[in-house]
PDB file of C-alpha atoms in Angstrom:
ATOM      1  CA  UNK O   1      29.445-173.824  41.044  1.00  0.00           C
ATOM      2  CA  UNK O   2      31.082-173.268  37.628  1.00  0.00           C
ATOM      3  CA  UNK O   3      30.691-175.579  34.718  1.00  0.00           C
ATOM      4  CA  UNK O   4      33.344-178.175  34.096  1.00  0.00           C
ATOM      5  CA  UNK O   5      35.096-177.592  30.777  1.00  0.00           C
ATOM      6  CA  UNK O   6      35.630-180.902  28.940  1.00  0.00           C
ATOM      7  CA  UNK O   7      39.104-181.692  27.675  1.00  0.00           C
ATOM      8  CA  UNK O   8      39.557-181.894  23.932  1.00  0.00           C
ATOM      9  CA  UNK O   9      39.491-185.403  22.481  1.00  0.00           C
ATOM     10  CA  UNK O  10      36.626-186.417  24.789  1.00  0.00           C
ATOM     11  CA  UNK O  11      38.710-186.074  27.974  1.00  0.00           C
ATOM     12  CA  UNK O  12      40.993-188.944  26.998  1.00  0.00           C
ATOM     13  CA  UNK O  13      44.701-188.841  27.680  1.00  0.00           C
ATOM     14  CA  UNK O  14      47.095-188.915  24.767  1.00  0.00           C
ATOM     15  CA  UNK O  15      49.136-192.146  24.544  1.00  0.00           C
ATOM     16  CA  UNK O  16      52.614-190.663  24.196  1.00  0.00           C
ATOM     17  CA  UNK O  17      55.885-192.611  23.926  1.00  0.00           C
ATOM     18  CA  UNK O  18      59.270-190.881  23.895  1.00  0.00           C
ATOM     19  CA  UNK O  19      61.500-192.408  21.216  1.00  0.00           C
ATOM     20  CA  UNK O  20      64.625-190.313  21.856  1.00  0.00           C
ATOM     21  CA  UNK O  21      65.870-187.576  24.167  1.00  0.00           C
ATOM     22  CA  UNK O  22      68.863-185.323  23.581  1.00  0.00           C
ATOM     23  CA  UNK O  23      70.143-182.656  25.985  1.00  0.00           C
ATOM     24  CA  UNK O  24      71.286-179.448  24.289  1.00  0.00           C
ATOM     25  CA  UNK O  25      73.144-177.517  26.991  1.00  0.00           C
ATOM     26  CA  UNK O  26      74.111-174.676  24.657  1.00  0.00           C
ATOM     27  CA  UNK O  27      70.466-173.725  24.076  1.00  0.00           C
ATOM     28  CA  UNK O  28      69.260-174.831  27.523  1.00  0.00           C
ATOM     29  CA  UNK O  29      66.746-177.391  26.304  1.00  0.00           C
ATOM     30  CA  UNK O  30      65.930-181.069  25.864  1.00  0.00           C
ATOM     31  CA  UNK O  31      65.107-182.160  22.320  1.00  0.00           C
ATOM     32  CA  UNK O  32      62.553-184.954  22.235  1.00  0.00           C
ATOM     33  CA  UNK O  33      61.231-187.230  19.524  1.00  0.00           C
ATOM     34  CA  UNK O  34      57.943-188.909  20.319  1.00  0.00           C
ATOM     35  CA  UNK O  35      55.223-191.156  18.974  1.00  0.00           C
ATOM     36  CA  UNK O  36      51.483-190.955  19.634  1.00  0.00           C
ATOM     37  CA  UNK O  37      49.011-193.772  18.931  1.00  0.00           C
ATOM     38  CA  UNK O  38      45.534-192.232  18.544  1.00  0.00           C
ATOM     39  CA  UNK O  39      42.455-192.648  16.370  1.00  0.00           C
ATOM     40  CA  UNK O  40      42.559-188.961  15.446  1.00  0.00           C
ATOM     41  CA  UNK O  41      45.503-186.586  15.223  1.00  0.00           C
ATOM     42  CA  UNK O  42      45.825-184.835  18.605  1.00  0.00           C
ATOM     43  CA  UNK O  43      46.231-181.086  18.657  1.00  0.00           C
ATOM     44  CA  UNK O  44      49.422-179.383  19.823  1.00  0.00           C
ATOM     45  CA  UNK O  45      47.931-178.311  23.139  1.00  0.00           C
ATOM     46  CA  UNK O  46      47.092-181.913  24.130  1.00  0.00           C
ATOM     47  CA  UNK O  47      50.546-183.145  23.120  1.00  0.00           C
ATOM     48  CA  UNK O  48      52.227-180.212  24.872  1.00  0.00           C
ATOM     49  CA  UNK O  49      50.296-180.925  28.091  1.00  0.00           C
ATOM     50  CA  UNK O  50      51.199-184.633  28.001  1.00  0.00           C
ATOM     51  CA  UNK O  51      54.917-183.927  27.348  1.00  0.00           C
ATOM     52  CA  UNK O  52      54.921-181.542  30.320  1.00  0.00           C
ATOM     53  CA  UNK O  53      53.500-184.314  32.518  1.00  0.00           C
ATOM     54  CA  UNK O  54      56.051-186.872  31.293  1.00  0.00           C
ATOM     55  CA  UNK O  55      58.998-184.451  31.670  1.00  0.00           C
ATOM     56  CA  UNK O  56      57.679-183.069  34.995  1.00  0.00           C
ATOM     57  CA  UNK O  57      57.711-179.428  33.945  1.00  0.00           C
ATOM     58  CA  UNK O  58      55.246-176.643  33.166  1.00  0.00           C
ATOM     59  CA  UNK O  59      53.514-176.623  29.745  1.00  0.00           C
ATOM     60  CA  UNK O  60      54.802-173.058  29.179  1.00  0.00           C
ATOM     61  CA  UNK O  61      58.323-174.478  28.799  1.00  0.00           C
ATOM     62  CA  UNK O  62      57.322-177.012  26.106  1.00  0.00           C
ATOM     63  CA  UNK O  63      57.240-176.308  22.358  1.00  0.00           C
ATOM     64  CA  UNK O  64      55.936-178.882  19.870  1.00  0.00           C
ATOM     65  CA  UNK O  65      57.942-178.289  16.690  1.00  0.00           C
ATOM     66  CA  UNK O  66      56.489-180.993  14.424  1.00  0.00           C
ATOM     67  CA  UNK O  67      53.509-183.329  14.242  1.00  0.00           C
ATOM     68  CA  UNK O  68      53.606-185.787  11.328  1.00  0.00           C
ATOM     69  CA  UNK O  69      50.877-188.256  10.404  1.00  0.00           C
ATOM     70  CA  UNK O  70      51.342-190.946   7.779  1.00  0.00           C
ATOM     71  CA  UNK O  71      48.348-191.543   5.550  1.00  0.00           C
ATOM     72  CA  UNK O  72      46.301-194.581   6.565  1.00  0.00           C
ATOM     73  CA  UNK O  73      48.073-194.898   9.901  1.00  0.00           C
ATOM     74  CA  UNK O  74      47.042-194.114  13.465  1.00  0.00           C
ATOM     75  CA  UNK O  75      50.606-193.200  14.425  1.00  0.00           C
ATOM     76  CA  UNK O  76      51.687-189.580  14.817  1.00  0.00           C
ATOM     77  CA  UNK O  77      55.387-188.792  15.192  1.00  0.00           C
ATOM     78  CA  UNK O  78      56.802-185.476  16.282  1.00  0.00           C
ATOM     79  CA  UNK O  79      59.576-183.344  17.697  1.00  0.00           C
ATOM     80  CA  UNK O  80      59.348-181.187  20.827  1.00  0.00           C
ATOM     81  CA  UNK O  81      61.719-178.955  22.792  1.00  0.00           C
ATOM     82  CA  UNK O  82      61.558-178.610  26.584  1.00  0.00           C
ATOM     83  CA  UNK O  83      63.346-175.477  27.803  1.00  0.00           C
ATOM     84  CA  UNK O  84      64.901-174.804  31.196  1.00  0.00           C
ATOM     85  CA  UNK O  85      63.078-171.449  31.423  1.00  0.00           C
ATOM     86  CA  UNK O  86      60.553-169.392  29.483  1.00  0.00           C
ATOM     87  CA  UNK O  87      63.001-166.528  28.830  1.00  0.00           C
ATOM     88  CA  UNK O  88      65.319-168.850  26.885  1.00  0.00           C
ATOM     89  CA  UNK O  89      62.359-170.261  24.973  1.00  0.00           C
ATOM     90  CA  UNK O  90      61.322-166.755  23.873  1.00  0.00           C
ATOM     91  CA  UNK O  91      64.876-165.909  22.754  1.00  0.00           C
ATOM     92  CA  UNK O  92      65.447-169.102  20.755  1.00  0.00           C
ATOM     93  CA  UNK O  93      62.103-170.084  19.236  1.00  0.00           C
ATOM     94  CA  UNK O  94      60.495-168.225  16.355  1.00  0.00           C
ATOM     95  CA  UNK O  95      57.412-166.166  17.167  1.00  0.00           C
ATOM     96  CA  UNK O  96      55.094-168.059  14.817  1.00  0.00           C
ATOM     97  CA  UNK O  97      56.065-171.379  16.459  1.00  0.00           C
ATOM     98  CA  UNK O  98      55.312-169.931  19.912  1.00  0.00           C
ATOM     99  CA  UNK O  99      51.964-168.602  18.637  1.00  0.00           C
ATOM    100  CA  UNK O 100      51.149-171.995  17.106  1.00  0.00           C
ATOM    101  CA  UNK O 101      51.786-173.730  20.456  1.00  0.00           C
ATOM    102  CA  UNK O 102      49.955-171.259  22.692  1.00  0.00           C
ATOM    103  CA  UNK O 103      46.924-170.860  20.457  1.00  0.00           C
ATOM    104  CA  UNK O 104      47.327-167.075  20.480  1.00  0.00           C
ATOM    105  CA  UNK O 105      47.124-165.599  17.019  1.00  0.00           C
ATOM    106  CA  UNK O 106      49.706-163.027  16.015  1.00  0.00           C
ATOM    107  CA  UNK O 107      48.520-159.597  14.967  1.00  0.00           C
ATOM    108  CA  UNK O 108      48.464-159.400  11.172  1.00  0.00           C
ATOM    109  CA  UNK O 109      51.286-157.428   9.661  1.00  0.00           C
ATOM    110  CA  UNK O 110      50.111-154.382   7.762  1.00  0.00           C
ATOM    111  CA  UNK O 111      52.054-152.577   5.125  1.00  0.00           C
ATOM    112  CA  UNK O 112      52.248-148.879   5.678  1.00  0.00           C
ATOM    113  CA  UNK O 113      51.727-146.686   2.683  1.00  0.00           C
ATOM    114  CA  UNK O 114      54.527-144.270   2.019  1.00  0.00           C
ATOM    115  CA  UNK O 115      53.616-140.900   0.667  1.00  0.00           C
ATOM    116  CA  UNK O 116      56.037-139.034  -1.467  1.00  0.00           C
TER     117      UNK O 116
END
């Protein structure tokens, strides 16, 4: 039998509260503002997973745009977008934001030398 991989944050669920929801039909997404009460700042993958559970969708359709922590506070606020489909997400969102949310690092850009 394979080993069980522990969830980040000690296997605890993130305490997420949605503060506002706006439907943007033009871009095919829901724009969410949320609040998280945690001892430590959760990473984007944990927040993304929890938003997918709350919104009843796949994590691949969720992008966490912002995570803001106030100094001396246990409250994290943020903004997330939940898309209707992955194709729309890839058209609308910037590549570095997608890379930040998936944990996949982009290939470094190299400057080509021009010879004259």
